[in-house]
PDB file of C-alpha atoms in Angstrom:
ATOM      1  CA  MET A   1      45.715 -39.721 -42.949  1.00 51.00           C
ATOM      2  CA  LYS A   2      43.682 -40.566 -39.876  1.00 50.00           C
ATOM      3  CA  ARG A   3      46.299 -38.886 -37.691  1.00 52.00           C
ATOM      4  CA  THR A   4      46.203 -35.672 -39.796  1.00 51.00           C
ATOM      5  CA  LEU A   5      42.412 -35.586 -39.754  1.00 49.00           C
ATOM      6  CA  PHE A   6      42.405 -36.169 -35.978  1.00 50.00           C
ATOM      7  CA  SER A   7      44.995 -33.416 -35.442  1.00 53.00           C
ATOM      8  CA  THR A   8      42.946 -30.997 -37.549  1.00 52.00           C
ATOM      9  CA  PHE A   9      39.829 -31.650 -35.486  1.00 51.00           C
ATOM     10  CA  LEU A  10      41.816 -31.348 -32.265  1.00 50.00           C
ATOM     11  CA  VAL A  11      43.303 -27.976 -33.250  1.00 50.00           C
ATOM     12  CA  ALA A  12      39.914 -26.694 -34.484  1.00 51.00           C
ATOM     13  CA  GLY A  13      38.284 -27.789 -31.214  1.00 53.00           C
ATOM     14  CA  LEU A  14      40.918 -26.002 -29.125  1.00 50.00           C
ATOM     15  CA  LEU A  15      40.573 -22.827 -31.176  1.00 49.00           C
ATOM     16  CA  PHE A  16      36.786 -22.931 -30.912  1.00 50.00           C
ATOM     17  CA  THR A  17      36.954 -23.504 -27.149  1.00 51.00           C
ATOM     18  CA  GLY A  18      39.430 -20.650 -26.732  1.00 48.00           C
ATOM     19  CA  ALA A  19      37.217 -18.328 -28.780  1.00 46.00           C
ATOM     20  CA  CYS A  20      34.222 -19.231 -26.616  1.00 47.00           C
ATOM     21  CA  ASN A  21      36.185 -18.503 -23.458  1.00 47.00           C
ATOM     22  CA  GLN A  22      37.084 -15.060 -24.782  1.00 47.00           C
ATOM     23  CA  GLN A  23      33.411 -14.199 -25.320  1.00 46.00           C
ATOM     24  CA  LYS A  24      32.372 -14.773 -21.692  1.00 46.00           C
ATOM     25  CA  THR A  25      30.255 -12.006 -20.243  1.00 46.00           C
ATOM     26  CA  GLU A  26      31.196 -10.334 -17.003  1.00 50.00           C
ATOM     27  CA  VAL A  27      29.053 -11.621 -14.155  1.00 48.00           C
ATOM     28  CA  GLY A  28      28.272  -9.473 -11.114  1.00 50.00           C
ATOM     29  CA  GLU A  29      26.233  -9.975  -7.947  1.00 49.00           C
ATOM     30  CA  ALA A  30      23.833 -12.903  -7.828  1.00 49.00           C
ATOM     31  CA  GLY A  31      25.064 -14.206 -11.208  1.00 52.00           C
ATOM     32  CA  MET A  32      23.580 -11.271 -13.137  1.00 50.00           C
ATOM     33  CA  ASN A  33      25.115 -10.116 -16.401  1.00 61.00           C
ATOM     34  CA  VAL A  34      26.724  -6.773 -15.480  1.00 61.00           C
ATOM     35  CA  ALA A  35      26.204  -5.209 -18.915  1.00 62.00           C
ATOM     36  CA  ALA A  36      22.505  -6.173 -18.941  1.00 59.00           C
ATOM     37  CA  THR A  37      22.045  -4.845 -15.399  1.00 58.00           C
ATOM     38  CA  GLN A  38      23.689  -1.525 -16.272  1.00 67.00           C
ATOM     39  CA  ALA A  39      21.533  -1.200 -19.407  1.00 60.00           C
ATOM     40  CA  ALA A  40      18.363  -1.903 -17.392  1.00 59.00           C
ATOM     41  CA  ASP A  41      19.360   0.675 -14.757  1.00 63.00           C
ATOM     42  CA  ALA A  42      19.990   3.296 -17.454  1.00 60.00           C
ATOM     43  CA  ALA A  43      16.623   2.573 -19.094  1.00 56.00           C
ATOM     44  CA  ASN A  44      14.727   2.748 -15.773  1.00 57.00           C
ATOM     45  CA  PRO A  45      16.151   5.612 -13.713  1.00 55.00           C
ATOM     46  CA  THR A  46      15.050   6.100 -10.106  1.00 54.00           C
ATOM     47  CA  VAL A  47      12.506   8.888  -9.671  1.00 51.00           C
ATOM     48  CA  ASP A  48      12.915  11.127  -6.640  1.00 52.00           C
ATOM     49  CA  ASN A  49       9.444  11.551  -5.120  1.00 50.00           C
ATOM     50  CA  PRO A  50       9.434  14.080  -2.257  1.00 53.00           C
ATOM     51  CA  ASN A  51       6.248  12.561  -0.779  1.00 52.00           C
ATOM     52  CA  VAL A  52       7.832   9.153  -0.270  1.00 53.00           C
ATOM     53  CA  ALA A  53      10.184   8.811   2.683  1.00 51.00           C
ATOM     54  CA  THR A  54      12.866   6.159   2.676  1.00 51.00           C
ATOM     55  CA  GLU A  55      14.480   4.784   5.794  1.00 51.00           C
ATOM     56  CA  SER A  56      17.642   6.820   5.283  1.00 47.00           C
ATOM     57  CA  GLU A  57      15.850  10.124   4.713  1.00 57.00           C
ATOM     58  CA  ALA A  58      14.595  12.382   7.465  1.00 69.00           C
ATOM     59  CA  PRO A  59      10.853  13.103   7.408  1.00 77.00           C
ATOM     60  CA  ASN A  60       9.723  16.296   5.719  1.00 86.00           C
ATOM     61  CA  PRO A  61       9.229  18.845   8.522  1.00 87.00           C
ATOM     62  CA  ASN A  62       6.766  20.791   6.332  1.00 89.00           C
ATOM     63  CA  ALA A  63       4.511  17.813   5.542  1.00 92.00           C
ATOM     64  CA  PRO A  64       0.823  18.022   6.504  1.00 95.00           C
ATOM     65  CA  VAL A  65      -0.195  16.157   9.662  1.00 95.00           C
ATOM     66  CA  MET A  66      -3.656  14.688  10.327  1.00 96.00           C
ATOM     67  CA  THR A  67      -4.397  14.950  14.040  1.00 96.00           C
ATOM     68  CA  PHE A  68      -7.623  13.153  14.963  1.00 96.00           C
ATOM     69  CA  ALA A  69      -9.721  13.862  18.049  1.00 94.00           C
ATOM     70  CA  GLU A  70     -10.246  10.064  18.126  1.00 96.00           C
ATOM     71  CA  ALA A  71      -8.954   7.275  15.876  1.00 97.00           C
ATOM     72  CA  GLU A  72     -11.455   4.662  17.111  1.00 98.00           C
ATOM     73  CA  HIS A  73     -15.203   4.732  17.703  1.00 97.00           C
ATOM     74  CA  ASN A  74     -17.292   2.080  19.427  1.00 98.00           C
ATOM     75  CA  PHE A  75     -20.996   2.143  18.507  1.00 97.00           C
ATOM     76  CA  GLY A  76     -21.800  -0.237  21.364  1.00 97.00           C
ATOM     77  CA  ASP A  77     -24.918  -2.323  20.696  1.00 96.00           C
ATOM     78  CA  ILE A  78     -26.337  -1.908  17.182  1.00 96.00           C
ATOM     79  CA  GLN A  79     -29.855  -2.924  16.230  1.00 95.00           C
ATOM     80  CA  PRO A  80     -30.010  -5.629  13.547  1.00 94.00           C
ATOM     81  CA  ASN A  81     -30.494  -4.490   9.939  1.00 93.00           C
ATOM     82  CA  SER A  82     -29.756  -0.858  10.787  1.00 95.00           C
ATOM     83  CA  VAL A  83     -27.352   1.725   9.386  1.00 96.00           C
ATOM     84  CA  VAL A  84     -25.211   3.739  11.823  1.00 97.00           C
ATOM     85  CA  LYS A  85     -22.953   6.725  11.171  1.00 97.00           C
ATOM     86  CA  HIS A  86     -20.027   8.409  12.887  1.00 97.00           C
ATOM     87  CA  THR A  87     -17.952  11.481  12.004  1.00 97.00           C
ATOM     88  CA  PHE A  88     -14.223  11.494  12.728  1.00 98.00           C
ATOM     89  CA  GLU A  89     -12.903  15.041  13.081  1.00 98.00           C
ATOM     90  CA  PHE A  90      -9.292  15.977  12.372  1.00 97.00           C
ATOM     91  CA  THR A  91      -7.086  19.065  12.228  1.00 97.00           C
ATOM     92  CA  ASN A  92      -4.215  19.676   9.817  1.00 96.00           C
ATOM     93  CA  THR A  93      -1.465  20.432  12.341  1.00 95.00           C
ATOM     94  CA  GLY A  94       1.231  20.477   9.648  1.00 95.00           C
ATOM     95  CA  LYS A  95       2.696  23.391   7.706  1.00 94.00           C
ATOM     96  CA  THR A  96       1.313  22.666   4.205  1.00 96.00           C
ATOM     97  CA  PRO A  97      -2.155  21.901   2.774  1.00 97.00           C
ATOM     98  CA  LEU A  98      -3.464  18.385   3.398  1.00 97.00           C
ATOM     99  CA  LEU A  99      -4.735  16.446   0.380  1.00 97.00           C
ATOM    100  CA  ILE A 100      -6.658  13.236   1.043  1.00 97.00           C
ATOM    101  CA  ASP A 101      -6.301  10.932  -1.940  1.00 96.00           C
ATOM    102  CA  ASN A 102      -8.535   8.087  -0.768  1.00 97.00           C
ATOM    103  CA  ALA A 103     -10.334   6.552   2.197  1.00 97.00           C
ATOM    104  CA  GLN A 104     -11.046   2.843   1.904  1.00 96.00           C
ATOM    105  CA  ALA A 105     -12.824   0.526   4.324  1.00 96.00           C
ATOM    106  CA  SER A 106     -11.903  -3.084   5.048  1.00 93.00           C
ATOM    107  CA  CYS A 107     -15.438  -4.200   4.148  1.00 91.00           C
ATOM    108  CA  GLY A 108     -18.095  -3.175   1.630  1.00 93.00           C
ATOM    109  CA  CYS A 109     -20.547  -2.666   4.503  1.00 94.00           C
ATOM    110  CA  THR A 110     -18.543   0.396   5.611  1.00 95.00           C
ATOM    111  CA  VAL A 111     -18.509   3.535   3.455  1.00 96.00           C
ATOM    112  CA  PRO A 112     -16.230   6.504   4.241  1.00 97.00           C
ATOM    113  CA  ASN A 113     -16.776  10.033   2.881  1.00 97.00           C
ATOM    114  CA  TRP A 114     -13.855  12.488   3.022  1.00 97.00           C
ATOM    115  CA  PRO A 115     -13.119  16.092   1.975  1.00 96.00           C
ATOM    116  CA  LYS A 116     -12.013  16.334  -1.657  1.00 96.00           C
ATOM    117  CA  ASP A 117     -10.636  19.881  -1.315  1.00 96.00           C
ATOM    118  CA  PRO A 118      -7.295  20.669   0.390  1.00 96.00           C
ATOM    119  CA  VAL A 119      -7.416  21.275   4.148  1.00 97.00           C
ATOM    120  CA  ALA A 120      -5.206  24.262   4.980  1.00 97.00           C
ATOM    121  CA  PRO A 121      -2.820  24.219   7.958  1.00 96.00           C
ATOM    122  CA  GLY A 122      -4.768  24.831  11.167  1.00 96.00           C
ATOM    123  CA  GLN A 123      -8.108  24.004   9.517  1.00 97.00           C
ATOM    124  CA  LYS A 124     -10.441  21.174  10.527  1.00 97.00           C
ATOM    125  CA  GLY A 125     -11.910  18.433   8.376  1.00 97.00           C
ATOM    126  CA  LYS A 126     -14.340  15.535   8.779  1.00 97.00           C
ATOM    127  CA  ILE A 127     -14.416  11.940   7.626  1.00 97.00           C
ATOM    128  CA  GLU A 128     -17.925  10.510   7.796  1.00 98.00           C
ATOM    129  CA  VAL A 129     -18.232   6.745   8.104  1.00 97.00           C
ATOM    130  CA  GLN A 130     -21.441   4.792   7.515  1.00 97.00           C
ATOM    131  CA  PHE A 131     -21.784   1.156   8.635  1.00 97.00           C
ATOM    132  CA  ASP A 132     -24.585  -1.074   7.323  1.00 96.00           C
ATOM    133  CA  ALA A 133     -25.433  -3.896   9.763  1.00 95.00           C
ATOM    134  CA  HIS A 134     -27.798  -5.752   7.393  1.00 94.00           C
ATOM    135  CA  GLY A 135     -27.133  -9.494   7.464  1.00 91.00           C
ATOM    136  CA  LYS A 136     -24.543  -9.276  10.254  1.00 93.00           C
ATOM    137  CA  THR A 137     -24.593 -10.248  13.938  1.00 93.00           C
ATOM    138  CA  GLY A 138     -22.135 -10.209  16.808  1.00 95.00           C
ATOM    139  CA  MET A 139     -18.992  -8.173  17.331  1.00 97.00           C
ATOM    140  CA  GLN A 140     -17.791  -6.203  14.307  1.00 96.00           C
ATOM    141  CA  ASN A 141     -14.455  -4.415  13.896  1.00 96.00           C
ATOM    142  CA  LYS A 142     -13.835  -2.456  10.656  1.00 97.00           C
ATOM    143  CA  GLN A 143     -10.827  -0.406   9.584  1.00 97.00           C
ATOM    144  CA  ILE A 144     -10.756   2.672   7.354  1.00 97.00           C
ATOM    145  CA  THR A 145      -7.414   3.411   5.680  1.00 97.00           C
ATOM    146  CA  ILE A 146      -6.836   7.043   4.713  1.00 97.00           C
ATOM    147  CA  THR A 147      -4.228   7.791   2.049  1.00 97.00           C
ATOM    148  CA  ALA A 148      -2.950  11.389   2.020  1.00 97.00           C
ATOM    149  CA  ASN A 149       0.155  13.491   1.410  1.00 96.00           C
ATOM    150  CA  THR A 150       1.241  12.952   5.017  1.00 94.00           C
ATOM    151  CA  GLN A 151       4.256  11.062   6.367  1.00 90.00           C
ATOM    152  CA  PRO A 152       3.529   8.184   6.659  1.00 92.00           C
ATOM    153  CA  SER A 153       1.080   8.303   3.778  1.00 94.00           C
ATOM    154  CA  THR A 154      -1.593   6.127   5.442  1.00 96.00           C
ATOM    155  CA  THR A 155      -3.627   6.574   8.625  1.00 96.00           C
ATOM    156  CA  GLN A 156      -5.971   3.980  10.165  1.00 97.00           C
ATOM    157  CA  LEU A 157      -9.354   4.637  11.770  1.00 97.00           C
ATOM    158  CA  THR A 158     -11.448   1.925  13.443  1.00 98.00           C
ATOM    159  CA  ILE A 159     -15.150   1.439  14.120  1.00 97.00           C
ATOM    160  CA  LYS A 160     -16.522  -1.273  16.389  1.00 97.00           C
ATOM    161  CA  GLY A 161     -19.913  -2.492  17.452  1.00 97.00           C
ATOM    162  CA  ASN A 162     -21.974  -5.417  18.655  1.00 97.00           C
ATOM    163  CA  ILE A 163     -24.870  -6.223  16.352  1.00 96.00           C
ATOM    164  CA  LEU A 164     -27.689  -7.691  18.390  1.00 95.00           C
ATOM    165  CA  PRO A 165     -29.456 -10.833  17.168  1.00 92.00           C
ATOM    166  CA  ASP A 166     -32.687 -10.109  15.303  1.00 81.00           C
ATOM    167  CA  GLY A 167     -34.699 -12.774  17.116  1.00 67.00           C
ATOM    168  CA  ALA A 168     -35.599 -14.596  13.892  1.00 55.00           C
ATOM    169  CA  SER A 169     -35.587 -18.362  14.012  1.00 46.00           C
ATOM    170  CA  GLY A 170     -33.024 -20.258  11.999  1.00 48.00           C
ATOM    171  CA  PRO A 171     -29.248 -20.144  11.633  1.00 56.00           C
ATOM    172  CA  VAL A 172     -27.395 -16.950  12.544  1.00 53.00           C
ATOM    173  CA  ARG A 173     -25.016 -15.391   9.992  1.00 58.00           C
ATOM    174  CA  GLN A 174     -21.734 -14.056  11.299  1.00 58.00           C
TER     175      GLN A 174
END
């Protein structure tokens, strides 16, 4: 009786193990379930965006191009607690209208203002930058990142200056 019961369990265990082995899922690269990967790819198709260049694609020859007269401006010495401004001028030397999406400074003390309307090919535009020196001393170096429909999509401008000490007694803030 014990031998029959043992044999029954042994046969049932082998059948169960064999059934489990038949239900294995196919595994692809990096141990991923191939069926799950294919389902995820089908649910999230790749979108072809003409304004985004990949390494294998050639740049769009018709894309707008921002050509700046200068990409960096040095204010020199700046009086303490003052506000200084500079205007960066550019020309769209590309073949299609230039659309600036955003201009963002690396610090809240620097505020850029840019054209919101398209700049036609051959036309000029201006980006005005205001720097507030309140509470700052010493050498300052701030970047402005412009995001537009150009290739590449970002362009960097830089402003620099040396904020003179205000002569007040006490610790100096940097």
